[in-house]
Amino acid sequence: MKRLYYITQDLDDAEVISDEVHQNGIDDHHFFVISRDESGLKTHHLHGSNQLEDTNILAARKRAYLLGGSVLGLGVILLTLFSDVFGSFMMLPLVLLIAIALVTIGLVKVAGNSFDGYFMGLFNQHLDRGEVVIVIDVSRDQASKVEAILDTHPKAHFIADCSSFRSAIPD
C-alpha cells in the first residue's frame, strides 16, 4: 500500500475531493481527513482519522522495539533448535544475541524518531495554519489514478507519500 498526503485550504475543498475520490473506488477505510476542526469534520461528513492512526500505534520508534524483540526471539529459537547452547549453559551466544538486539533497537529507534518527527512537524505546520491534511491509502496501481484526480483540484497540494506501514499520523 502507498499512502498519499495532500493539503487543502478548508473542509469544503476536502469534501469535494472526498466525494470524487469515493466515486472512483476509494472507501472510507482508505481515505481520511485530519483537521483541527473536529466539529467541521462531522458537519462536512468527512471521515476523520481513527484511533489507530491518532495513537501512532505503528510509529517507527515502536517498530524499533518490535524489530529488536523479534531479532532476539528468532535468535533464541534458532539457538534452541540448532545448538545445545542452553543445555550446556554457555551464555556467550545468548549475550551476543542480546547485544545485537539492543544495537538494532537503538539504530532503528534513532532513524524512526527522525522519520516520525519529520511527518509530525510537517502535519502540525499545516494544521496550525488552519489547513486540512488529506490522507489516502491506495494500492500501487491505484496511485496514479488518484494522483490524476487530485491534480485537477487547484486547491489540493501534494506534500508527501510513503508506505502506509511506515506512516506517522500526528496526535
C-alpha angles and dihedrals in degrees: 000000000000123000118213122198122202133169129210134180100248148358093263090064091044090053092052091048091047092053093049095046091047090052087057096056106272110128130205092265089065100037127059140154129223117205137151086230101081094170090050090057089058096045091049091047092236123158107241123202114285126230093269091060094039094054097047089229090171097037113151095251090057091047087057090064091046092050094047092047091048092051090050093046093047090048092052091048092049092047090049094049101040105031143035094234095126093043093053095040094233101155100182094092091048092049090049090049092052090048091052091049092050093049090048091051091049096049096044091045092055092048092043094051090052091050094045092045092053094054095041091052093045094050095043091050091057095039091050088057090055095255125139124237116215117200120193125183112204139163115254091258093050093050097082091048093051092044089053090051093050092045087067091060109083093197095052114088126189112233107167149338136200143145109304090230092061098042122122118211118195122244 
